PDB file of C-alpha atoms in Angstrom:
ATOM      1  CA  ALA A   1      21.065   7.745  15.369  1.00  0.00           C
ATOM      2  CA  GLN A   2      19.086   7.316  12.203  1.00  0.00           C
ATOM      3  CA  SER A   3      19.982   9.612   9.348  1.00  0.00           C
ATOM      4  CA  VAL A   4      19.181  10.186   5.699  1.00  0.00           C
ATOM      5  CA  SER A   5      21.738  11.496   3.240  1.00  0.00           C
ATOM      6  CA  GLN A   6      20.953  13.135  -0.047  1.00  0.00           C
ATOM      7  CA  HIS A   7      24.235  13.635  -1.783  1.00  0.00           C
ATOM      8  CA  ASN A   8      23.198  16.093  -4.454  1.00  0.00           C
ATOM      9  CA  HIS A   9      22.107  19.427  -3.058  1.00  0.00           C
ATOM     10  CA  HIS A  10      21.665  21.203  -6.373  1.00  0.00           C
ATOM     11  CA  VAL A  11      21.191  19.600  -9.763  1.00  0.00           C
ATOM     12  CA  ILE A  12      20.790  21.406 -13.071  1.00  0.00           C
ATOM     13  CA  LEU A  13      19.690  19.472 -16.125  1.00  0.00           C
ATOM     14  CA  SER A  14      18.460  20.216 -19.585  1.00  0.00           C
ATOM     15  CA  GLU A  15      15.070  18.955 -20.672  1.00  0.00           C
ATOM     16  CA  ALA A  16      15.085  15.320 -21.810  1.00  0.00           C
ATOM     17  CA  ALA A  17      18.138  14.507 -19.705  1.00  0.00           C
ATOM     18  CA  SER A  18      17.957  11.544 -17.357  1.00  0.00           C
ATOM     19  CA  LEU A  19      17.781  12.089 -13.636  1.00  0.00           C
ATOM     20  CA  GLU A  20      19.028  10.113 -10.682  1.00  0.00           C
ATOM     21  CA  LEU A  21      18.957  11.535  -7.171  1.00  0.00           C
ATOM     22  CA  GLY A  22      20.722   9.615  -4.465  1.00  0.00           C
ATOM     23  CA  CYS A  23      19.301   8.763  -1.053  1.00  0.00           C
ATOM     24  CA  ASN A  24      21.031   6.668   1.587  1.00  0.00           C
ATOM     25  CA  TYR A  25      19.825   5.962   5.076  1.00  0.00           C
ATOM     26  CA  SER A  26      21.330   4.530   8.185  1.00  0.00           C
ATOM     27  CA  TYR A  27      19.124   2.018   9.923  1.00  0.00           C
ATOM     28  CA  GLY A  28      19.529  -1.706   9.994  1.00  0.00           C
ATOM     29  CA  GLY A  29      15.942  -2.760  10.455  1.00  0.00           C
ATOM     30  CA  THR A  30      12.811  -2.690   8.358  1.00  0.00           C
ATOM     31  CA  VAL A  31      12.047   0.701   6.877  1.00  0.00           C
ATOM     32  CA  ASN A  32       9.351   2.513   4.977  1.00  0.00           C
ATOM     33  CA  LEU A  33      10.794   4.831   2.342  1.00  0.00           C
ATOM     34  CA  PHE A  34       9.361   7.921   0.703  1.00  0.00           C
ATOM     35  CA  TRP A  35      10.183  10.588  -1.814  1.00  0.00           C
ATOM     36  CA  TYR A  36       8.355  13.884  -1.443  1.00  0.00           C
ATOM     37  CA  VAL A  37       8.455  16.788  -3.852  1.00  0.00           C
ATOM     38  CA  GLN A  38       7.867  20.487  -3.360  1.00  0.00           C
ATOM     39  CA  TYR A  39       7.136  22.436  -6.521  1.00  0.00           C
ATOM     40  CA  PRO A  40       7.683  26.204  -6.366  1.00  0.00           C
ATOM     41  CA  GLY A  41       4.971  27.797  -4.292  1.00  0.00           C
ATOM     42  CA  GLN A  42       3.283  24.509  -3.465  1.00  0.00           C
ATOM     43  CA  HIS A  43       3.021  22.150  -0.508  1.00  0.00           C
ATOM     44  CA  LEU A  44       5.184  19.113  -0.068  1.00  0.00           C
ATOM     45  CA  GLN A  45       3.495  16.155  -1.696  1.00  0.00           C
ATOM     46  CA  LEU A  46       4.177  12.476  -2.025  1.00  0.00           C
ATOM     47  CA  LEU A  47       5.992  11.349  -5.149  1.00  0.00           C
ATOM     48  CA  LEU A  48       6.271   7.652  -4.326  1.00  0.00           C
ATOM     49  CA  LYS A  49       6.717   5.261  -1.441  1.00  0.00           C
ATOM     50  CA  TYR A  50       8.036   1.814  -0.644  1.00  0.00           C
ATOM     51  CA  PHE A  51       6.747  -0.344   2.172  1.00  0.00           C
ATOM     52  CA  SER A  52       7.399  -3.888   0.962  1.00  0.00           C
ATOM     53  CA  GLY A  53       7.316  -6.082  -2.121  1.00  0.00           C
ATOM     54  CA  ASP A  54       8.794  -5.135  -5.483  1.00  0.00           C
ATOM     55  CA  PRO A  55      11.820  -2.943  -4.712  1.00  0.00           C
ATOM     56  CA  LEU A  56      11.233  -0.933  -7.887  1.00  0.00           C
ATOM     57  CA  VAL A  57       8.372   1.438  -7.241  1.00  0.00           C
ATOM     58  CA  LYS A  58       6.700   3.796  -9.641  1.00  0.00           C
ATOM     59  CA  GLY A  59       5.254   7.119  -8.683  1.00  0.00           C
ATOM     60  CA  ILE A  60       3.548  10.043 -10.283  1.00  0.00           C
ATOM     61  CA  LYS A  61       4.798  11.907 -13.335  1.00  0.00           C
ATOM     62  CA  GLY A  62       7.037   9.116 -14.561  1.00  0.00           C
ATOM     63  CA  PHE A  63       9.272   8.936 -11.496  1.00  0.00           C
ATOM     64  CA  GLU A  64      10.502   5.663 -10.073  1.00  0.00           C
ATOM     65  CA  ALA A  65      12.778   4.616  -7.246  1.00  0.00           C
ATOM     66  CA  GLU A  66      14.660   1.460  -6.433  1.00  0.00           C
ATOM     67  CA  PHE A  67      15.161   0.135  -2.930  1.00  0.00           C
ATOM     68  CA  ILE A  68      18.495  -1.650  -2.601  1.00  0.00           C
ATOM     69  CA  LYS A  69      18.577  -3.059   0.903  1.00  0.00           C
ATOM     70  CA  SER A  70      22.224  -4.088   0.780  1.00  0.00           C
ATOM     71  CA  LYS A  71      23.222  -0.526  -0.061  1.00  0.00           C
ATOM     72  CA  PHE A  72      20.708   1.163   2.257  1.00  0.00           C
ATOM     73  CA  SER A  73      19.678   3.203  -0.747  1.00  0.00           C
ATOM     74  CA  PHE A  74      16.470   4.451  -2.319  1.00  0.00           C
ATOM     75  CA  ASN A  75      17.502   6.428  -5.380  1.00  0.00           C
ATOM     76  CA  LEU A  76      14.990   8.392  -7.423  1.00  0.00           C
ATOM     77  CA  ARG A  77      15.072   8.220 -11.200  1.00  0.00           C
ATOM     78  CA  LYS A  78      13.349   9.634 -14.221  1.00  0.00           C
ATOM     79  CA  PRO A  79      14.417   8.780 -17.766  1.00  0.00           C
ATOM     80  CA  SER A  80      13.604  12.156 -19.300  1.00  0.00           C
ATOM     81  CA  VAL A  81      13.001  15.262 -17.223  1.00  0.00           C
ATOM     82  CA  GLN A  82      10.748  18.143 -18.132  1.00  0.00           C
ATOM     83  CA  TRP A  83      10.915  21.814 -17.225  1.00  0.00           C
ATOM     84  CA  SER A  84       7.930  21.232 -14.931  1.00  0.00           C
ATOM     85  CA  ASP A  85      10.024  18.861 -12.812  1.00  0.00           C
ATOM     86  CA  THR A  86      11.865  21.861 -11.401  1.00  0.00           C
ATOM     87  CA  ALA A  87      11.330  21.428  -7.675  1.00  0.00           C
ATOM     88  CA  GLU A  88      12.933  20.369  -4.422  1.00  0.00           C
ATOM     89  CA  TYR A  89      12.989  16.650  -3.715  1.00  0.00           C
ATOM     90  CA  PHE A  90      13.140  15.103  -0.259  1.00  0.00           C
ATOM     91  CA  CYS A  91      13.862  11.532   0.692  1.00  0.00           C
ATOM     92  CA  ALA A  92      12.323  10.317   3.965  1.00  0.00           C
ATOM     93  CA  VAL A  93      12.629   7.191   6.051  1.00  0.00           C
ATOM     94  CA  ASN A  94      10.389   5.790   8.714  1.00  0.00           C
ATOM     95  CA  ALA A  95      11.942   3.031  10.767  1.00  0.00           C
ATOM     96  CA  ASN A  96       9.267   0.408  11.091  1.00  0.00           C
ATOM     97  CA  SER A  97      10.155  -0.315  14.678  1.00  0.00           C
ATOM     98  CA  GLY A  98       7.222   0.968  16.672  1.00  0.00           C
ATOM     99  CA  THR A  99       8.191   4.585  16.354  1.00  0.00           C
ATOM    100  CA  TYR A 100       6.481   6.717  13.791  1.00  0.00           C
ATOM    101  CA  LYS A 101       9.172   9.298  13.544  1.00  0.00           C
ATOM    102  CA  TYR A 102      10.190  10.249  10.033  1.00  0.00           C
ATOM    103  CA  ILE A 103      13.698  11.297   9.152  1.00  0.00           C
ATOM    104  CA  PHE A 104      14.019  13.556   6.132  1.00  0.00           C
ATOM    105  CA  GLY A 105      17.052  14.284   4.044  1.00  0.00           C
ATOM    106  CA  THR A 106      18.190  17.845   3.437  1.00  0.00           C
ATOM    107  CA  GLY A 107      16.631  17.897  -0.012  1.00  0.00           C
ATOM    108  CA  THR A 108      17.861  18.266  -3.578  1.00  0.00           C
ATOM    109  CA  ARG A 109      16.982  21.320  -5.602  1.00  0.00           C
ATOM    110  CA  LEU A 110      16.468  20.353  -9.216  1.00  0.00           C
ATOM    111  CA  LYS A 111      16.409  22.949 -11.938  1.00  0.00           C
ATOM    112  CA  VAL A 112      15.480  21.853 -15.429  1.00  0.00           C
ATOM    113  CA  LEU A 113      16.433  24.194 -18.221  1.00  0.00           C
ATOM    114  CA  ALA A 114      13.987  24.508 -21.099  1.00  0.00           C
TER     115      ALA A 114
ATOM    116  CA  GLY B   1     -12.087  17.499   0.881  1.00  0.00           C
ATOM    117  CA  ALA B   2      -9.969  20.243   2.351  1.00  0.00           C
ATOM    118  CA  GLY B   3      -6.293  19.676   2.880  1.00  0.00           C
ATOM    119  CA  VAL B   4      -4.157  20.485   5.884  1.00  0.00           C
ATOM    120  CA  SER B   5      -4.351  24.138   6.797  1.00  0.00           C
ATOM    121  CA  GLN B   6      -2.018  26.180   8.938  1.00  0.00           C
ATOM    122  CA  SER B   7      -2.284  29.623  10.426  1.00  0.00           C
ATOM    123  CA  PRO B   8      -0.918  32.156  10.369  1.00  0.00           C
ATOM    124  CA  SER B   9       0.869  31.818   7.054  1.00  0.00           C
ATOM    125  CA  ASN B  10       3.456  34.359   8.159  1.00  0.00           C
ATOM    126  CA  LYS B  11       4.402  35.581  11.616  1.00  0.00           C
ATOM    127  CA  VAL B  12       6.887  38.261  12.539  1.00  0.00           C
ATOM    128  CA  THR B  13       7.625  38.604  16.216  1.00  0.00           C
ATOM    129  CA  GLU B  14      10.146  40.180  18.507  1.00  0.00           C
ATOM    130  CA  LYS B  15      12.711  38.184  20.391  1.00  0.00           C
ATOM    131  CA  GLY B  16      11.343  37.090  23.751  1.00  0.00           C
ATOM    132  CA  LYS B  17       7.689  37.012  22.738  1.00  0.00           C
ATOM    133  CA  ASP B  18       5.565  33.863  22.696  1.00  0.00           C
ATOM    134  CA  VAL B  19       3.966  32.582  19.494  1.00  0.00           C
ATOM    135  CA  GLU B  20       1.274  30.037  18.741  1.00  0.00           C
ATOM    136  CA  LEU B  21       1.077  28.202  15.455  1.00  0.00           C
ATOM    137  CA  ARG B  22      -2.057  26.313  14.496  1.00  0.00           C
ATOM    138  CA  CYS B  23      -2.609  23.251  12.378  1.00  0.00           C
ATOM    139  CA  ASP B  24      -5.925  21.892  11.123  1.00  0.00           C
ATOM    140  CA  PRO B  25      -5.372  18.364   9.812  1.00  0.00           C
ATOM    141  CA  ILE B  26      -7.457  16.548   7.256  1.00  0.00           C
ATOM    142  CA  SER B  27     -10.659  15.328   8.877  1.00  0.00           C
ATOM    143  CA  GLY B  28     -10.327  11.774  10.142  1.00  0.00           C
ATOM    144  CA  HIS B  29      -6.542  11.693  10.124  1.00  0.00           C
ATOM    145  CA  THR B  30      -5.375  10.267  13.421  1.00  0.00           C
ATOM    146  CA  ALA B  31      -1.680  11.056  13.078  1.00  0.00           C
ATOM    147  CA  LEU B  32      -0.288  14.589  13.096  1.00  0.00           C
ATOM    148  CA  TYR B  33       3.307  15.723  12.769  1.00  0.00           C
ATOM    149  CA  TRP B  34       5.148  19.002  13.257  1.00  0.00           C
ATOM    150  CA  TYR B  35       8.392  19.756  11.439  1.00  0.00           C
ATOM    151  CA  ARG B  36      10.729  22.709  11.215  1.00  0.00           C
ATOM    152  CA  GLN B  37      12.467  23.669   7.989  1.00  0.00           C
ATOM    153  CA  SER B  38      15.290  26.123   8.265  1.00  0.00           C
ATOM    154  CA  LEU B  39      16.995  27.724   5.289  1.00  0.00           C
ATOM    155  CA  GLY B  40      19.114  25.146   3.502  1.00  0.00           C
ATOM    156  CA  GLN B  41      18.101  22.395   5.894  1.00  0.00           C
ATOM    157  CA  GLY B  42      15.840  19.439   5.515  1.00  0.00           C
ATOM    158  CA  LEU B  43      12.742  18.854   7.558  1.00  0.00           C
ATOM    159  CA  GLU B  44      13.528  18.549  11.228  1.00  0.00           C
ATOM    160  CA  PHE B  45      11.049  16.350  13.106  1.00  0.00           C
ATOM    161  CA  LEU B  46       9.609  18.090  16.165  1.00  0.00           C
ATOM    162  CA  ILE B  47       6.723  16.047  17.524  1.00  0.00           C
ATOM    163  CA  TYR B  48       4.180  13.423  16.528  1.00  0.00           C
ATOM    164  CA  PHE B  49       0.614  12.949  17.772  1.00  0.00           C
ATOM    165  CA  GLN B  50      -1.500   9.838  17.609  1.00  0.00           C
ATOM    166  CA  GLY B  51      -4.949  11.068  18.503  1.00  0.00           C
ATOM    167  CA  ASN B  52      -4.451  13.531  21.355  1.00  0.00           C
ATOM    168  CA  SER B  53      -1.371  11.906  22.795  1.00  0.00           C
ATOM    169  CA  ALA B  54       2.213  12.557  21.794  1.00  0.00           C
ATOM    170  CA  PRO B  55       4.177   9.287  21.838  1.00  0.00           C
ATOM    171  CA  ASP B  56       7.263  10.989  20.479  1.00  0.00           C
ATOM    172  CA  LYS B  57       8.353  14.457  21.572  1.00  0.00           C
ATOM    173  CA  SER B  58      12.004  13.760  21.005  1.00  0.00           C
ATOM    174  CA  GLY B  59      12.427  16.409  18.351  1.00  0.00           C
ATOM    175  CA  LEU B  60      11.384  19.413  20.397  1.00  0.00           C
ATOM    176  CA  PRO B  61      14.588  21.493  20.528  1.00  0.00           C
ATOM    177  CA  SER B  62      14.111  22.909  24.013  1.00  0.00           C
ATOM    178  CA  ASP B  63      11.568  23.305  26.788  1.00  0.00           C
ATOM    179  CA  ARG B  64      10.488  26.567  25.176  1.00  0.00           C
ATOM    180  CA  PHE B  65       8.677  24.431  22.604  1.00  0.00           C
ATOM    181  CA  SER B  66       5.433  22.661  23.399  1.00  0.00           C
ATOM    182  CA  ALA B  67       2.499  21.308  21.456  1.00  0.00           C
ATOM    183  CA  GLU B  68      -0.932  20.007  22.127  1.00  0.00           C
ATOM    184  CA  ARG B  69      -3.733  18.452  20.170  1.00  0.00           C
ATOM    185  CA  THR B  70      -7.344  18.564  21.207  1.00  0.00           C
ATOM    186  CA  GLY B  71     -10.308  16.512  20.090  1.00  0.00           C
ATOM    187  CA  GLY B  72      -8.048  14.446  17.897  1.00  0.00           C
ATOM    188  CA  SER B  73      -8.052  17.323  15.469  1.00  0.00           C
ATOM    189  CA  VAL B  74      -6.518  20.796  15.766  1.00  0.00           C
ATOM    190  CA  SER B  75      -2.987  21.110  17.054  1.00  0.00           C
ATOM    191  CA  THR B  76      -1.133  24.114  18.404  1.00  0.00           C
ATOM    192  CA  LEU B  77       2.631  24.495  18.532  1.00  0.00           C
ATOM    193  CA  THR B  78       3.727  27.080  21.080  1.00  0.00           C
ATOM    194  CA  ILE B  79       7.150  28.655  21.228  1.00  0.00           C
ATOM    195  CA  GLN B  80       7.843  30.632  24.365  1.00  0.00           C
ATOM    196  CA  ARG B  81      10.429  33.392  24.663  1.00  0.00           C
ATOM    197  CA  THR B  82      11.269  33.186  20.980  1.00  0.00           C
ATOM    198  CA  GLN B  83      14.871  33.457  19.861  1.00  0.00           C
ATOM    199  CA  GLN B  84      16.242  34.470  16.472  1.00  0.00           C
ATOM    200  CA  GLU B  85      17.337  30.903  15.801  1.00  0.00           C
ATOM    201  CA  ASP B  86      13.653  29.882  15.960  1.00  0.00           C
ATOM    202  CA  SER B  87      13.126  31.638  12.615  1.00  0.00           C
ATOM    203  CA  ALA B  88      12.072  28.959  10.154  1.00  0.00           C
ATOM    204  CA  VAL B  89       9.114  27.499   8.309  1.00  0.00           C
ATOM    205  CA  TYR B  90       7.030  25.300  10.575  1.00  0.00           C
ATOM    206  CA  LEU B  91       5.239  22.547   8.706  1.00  0.00           C
ATOM    207  CA  CYS B  92       2.382  20.389   9.843  1.00  0.00           C
ATOM    208  CA  ALA B  93       1.405  17.099   8.251  1.00  0.00           C
ATOM    209  CA  SER B  94      -1.330  14.586   8.911  1.00  0.00           C
ATOM    210  CA  SER B  95      -1.876  10.999   7.866  1.00  0.00           C
ATOM    211  CA  PRO B  96      -4.757   8.560   8.182  1.00  0.00           C
ATOM    212  CA  LEU B  97      -2.582   6.236  10.239  1.00  0.00           C
ATOM    213  CA  ALA B  98       0.909   6.541  11.616  1.00  0.00           C
ATOM    214  CA  ALA B  99       3.676   5.510   9.210  1.00  0.00           C
ATOM    215  CA  GLU B 100       1.456   6.181   6.225  1.00  0.00           C
ATOM    216  CA  THR B 101       1.676   8.879   3.581  1.00  0.00           C
ATOM    217  CA  GLN B 102       1.791  12.331   5.104  1.00  0.00           C
ATOM    218  CA  TYR B 103      -0.200  15.249   3.746  1.00  0.00           C
ATOM    219  CA  PHE B 104       1.487  18.549   4.342  1.00  0.00           C
ATOM    220  CA  GLY B 105       0.114  21.975   5.020  1.00  0.00           C
ATOM    221  CA  PRO B 106       1.491  25.166   3.493  1.00  0.00           C
ATOM    222  CA  GLY B 107       3.544  25.991   6.558  1.00  0.00           C
ATOM    223  CA  THR B 108       3.926  29.003   8.814  1.00  0.00           C
ATOM    224  CA  ARG B 109       6.912  31.189   8.093  1.00  0.00           C
ATOM    225  CA  LEU B 110       8.180  32.542  11.422  1.00  0.00           C
ATOM    226  CA  LEU B 111      10.609  35.432  11.613  1.00  0.00           C
ATOM    227  CA  VAL B 112      11.986  36.444  14.987  1.00  0.00           C
ATOM    228  CA  LEU B 113      13.543  39.895  14.995  1.00  0.00           C
TER     229      LEU B 113
END
């Protein structure tokens, strides 16, 4: 069965620190990859997505993610976090195989200390 | 335009009662998804609609769960004979086309006593 693993459940960083959140998936075919973010008290919203092309994708608020097919990974990065990045981050995978089911990871709670 | 809306925002019910959760997707979005988010868990896929039909119901946890979508718009998730383990946040999302970016609603927080 398809699955998505987010290895870090809770991350605490100081402002200006660099961030990398891991995401690995299990599916051998073509995939669409997403990172969603949920800020406190807000809806889940899209941070960035990868469908095809350049494996390094840039999203909102200075976030980027790199798709490494050989590692089945789609890690999220930001060079310098801000207090306002405090949120929960979810990686999601859609297997581009005729099914439109999305598999989400369990999420990573990021807390940025001012 | 308006985003995805869900009602009620909170629902407290007694074990054994039926509940209906409603989702109003963004106008024109053909795809609609229901998820369940339990404490400390990720989003658990429940069901997906393309128009009024549900090509994938594989995530519904039991036959107590059902969903329908009418007019290619509003969807209702029904849980019959609720159990305490049904307590969770139920999220709805819509997208213009399947496999595209999903737009999430605020969720319905269900508590079964």
